[in-house]
Short mmCIF file of C-alpha atoms in Angstrom, two decimals:
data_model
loop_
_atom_site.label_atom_id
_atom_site.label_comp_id
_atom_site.label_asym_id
_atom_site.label_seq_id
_atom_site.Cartn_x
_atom_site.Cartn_y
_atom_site.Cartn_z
CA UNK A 1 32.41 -23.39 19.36
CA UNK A 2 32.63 -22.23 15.72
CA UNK A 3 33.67 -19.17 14.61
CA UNK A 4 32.27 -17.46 11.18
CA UNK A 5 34.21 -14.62 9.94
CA UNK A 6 31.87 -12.75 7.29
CA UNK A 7 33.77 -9.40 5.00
CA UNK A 8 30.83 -7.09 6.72
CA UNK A 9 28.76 -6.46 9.25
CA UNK A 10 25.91 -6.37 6.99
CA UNK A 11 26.37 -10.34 6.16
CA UNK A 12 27.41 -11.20 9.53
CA UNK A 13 23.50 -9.85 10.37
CA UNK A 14 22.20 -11.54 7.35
CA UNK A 15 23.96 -15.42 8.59
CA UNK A 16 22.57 -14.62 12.05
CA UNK A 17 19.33 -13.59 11.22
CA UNK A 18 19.04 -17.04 9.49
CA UNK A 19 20.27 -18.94 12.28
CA UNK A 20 17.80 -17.30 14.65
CA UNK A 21 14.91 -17.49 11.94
CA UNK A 22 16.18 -21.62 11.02
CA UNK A 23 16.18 -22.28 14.96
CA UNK A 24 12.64 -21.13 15.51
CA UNK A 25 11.10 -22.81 12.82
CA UNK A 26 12.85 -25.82 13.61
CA UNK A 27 11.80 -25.96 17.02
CA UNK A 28 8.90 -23.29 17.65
CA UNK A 29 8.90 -23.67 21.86
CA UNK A 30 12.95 -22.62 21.54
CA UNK A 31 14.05 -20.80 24.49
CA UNK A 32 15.97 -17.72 23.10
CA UNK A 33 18.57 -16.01 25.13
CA UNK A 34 18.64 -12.48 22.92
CA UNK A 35 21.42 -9.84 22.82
CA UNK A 36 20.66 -6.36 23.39
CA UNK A 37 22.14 -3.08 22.51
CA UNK A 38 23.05 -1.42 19.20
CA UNK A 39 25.44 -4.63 18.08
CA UNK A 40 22.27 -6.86 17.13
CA UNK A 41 20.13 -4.50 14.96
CA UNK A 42 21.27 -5.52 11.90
CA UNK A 43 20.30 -9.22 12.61
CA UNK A 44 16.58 -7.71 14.14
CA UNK A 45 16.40 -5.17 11.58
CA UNK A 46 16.89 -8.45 9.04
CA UNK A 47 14.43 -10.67 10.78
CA UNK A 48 11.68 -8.14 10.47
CA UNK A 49 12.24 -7.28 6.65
CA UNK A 50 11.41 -11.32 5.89
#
C-alpha cells in the first residue's frame, strides 16, 4: 500500500481524480469499487469539471 500525504484536501481530490480518470482510460471495462458520502466530492466534483 502507498500512502500520499497532499497539504489540502483540495489536491488530495485533484491526485485522486487523476488516478480514477488515468485508470479508466487505461483500461475502459475497469471494475470501480466507488466511495460514497461527503469525503469523495472533491475528487467527483473534479472529474466532472474535465
Amino acid at each position: 500500500m502507498e500512502v500520499i500525504i497532499k497539504n489540502n484536501y483540495e489536491e488530495i481530490s485533484k491526485l485522486a481524480a487523476d488516478y480514477l480518470i488515468n485508470t479508466v482510460k487505461a483500461k475502459n471495462n475497469a471494475i470501480l469499487g466507488l466511495p460514497t458520502g461527503s469525503t469523495p466530492i472533491g475528487m467527483y466534483q473534479e472529474v466532472i469539471n474535465r
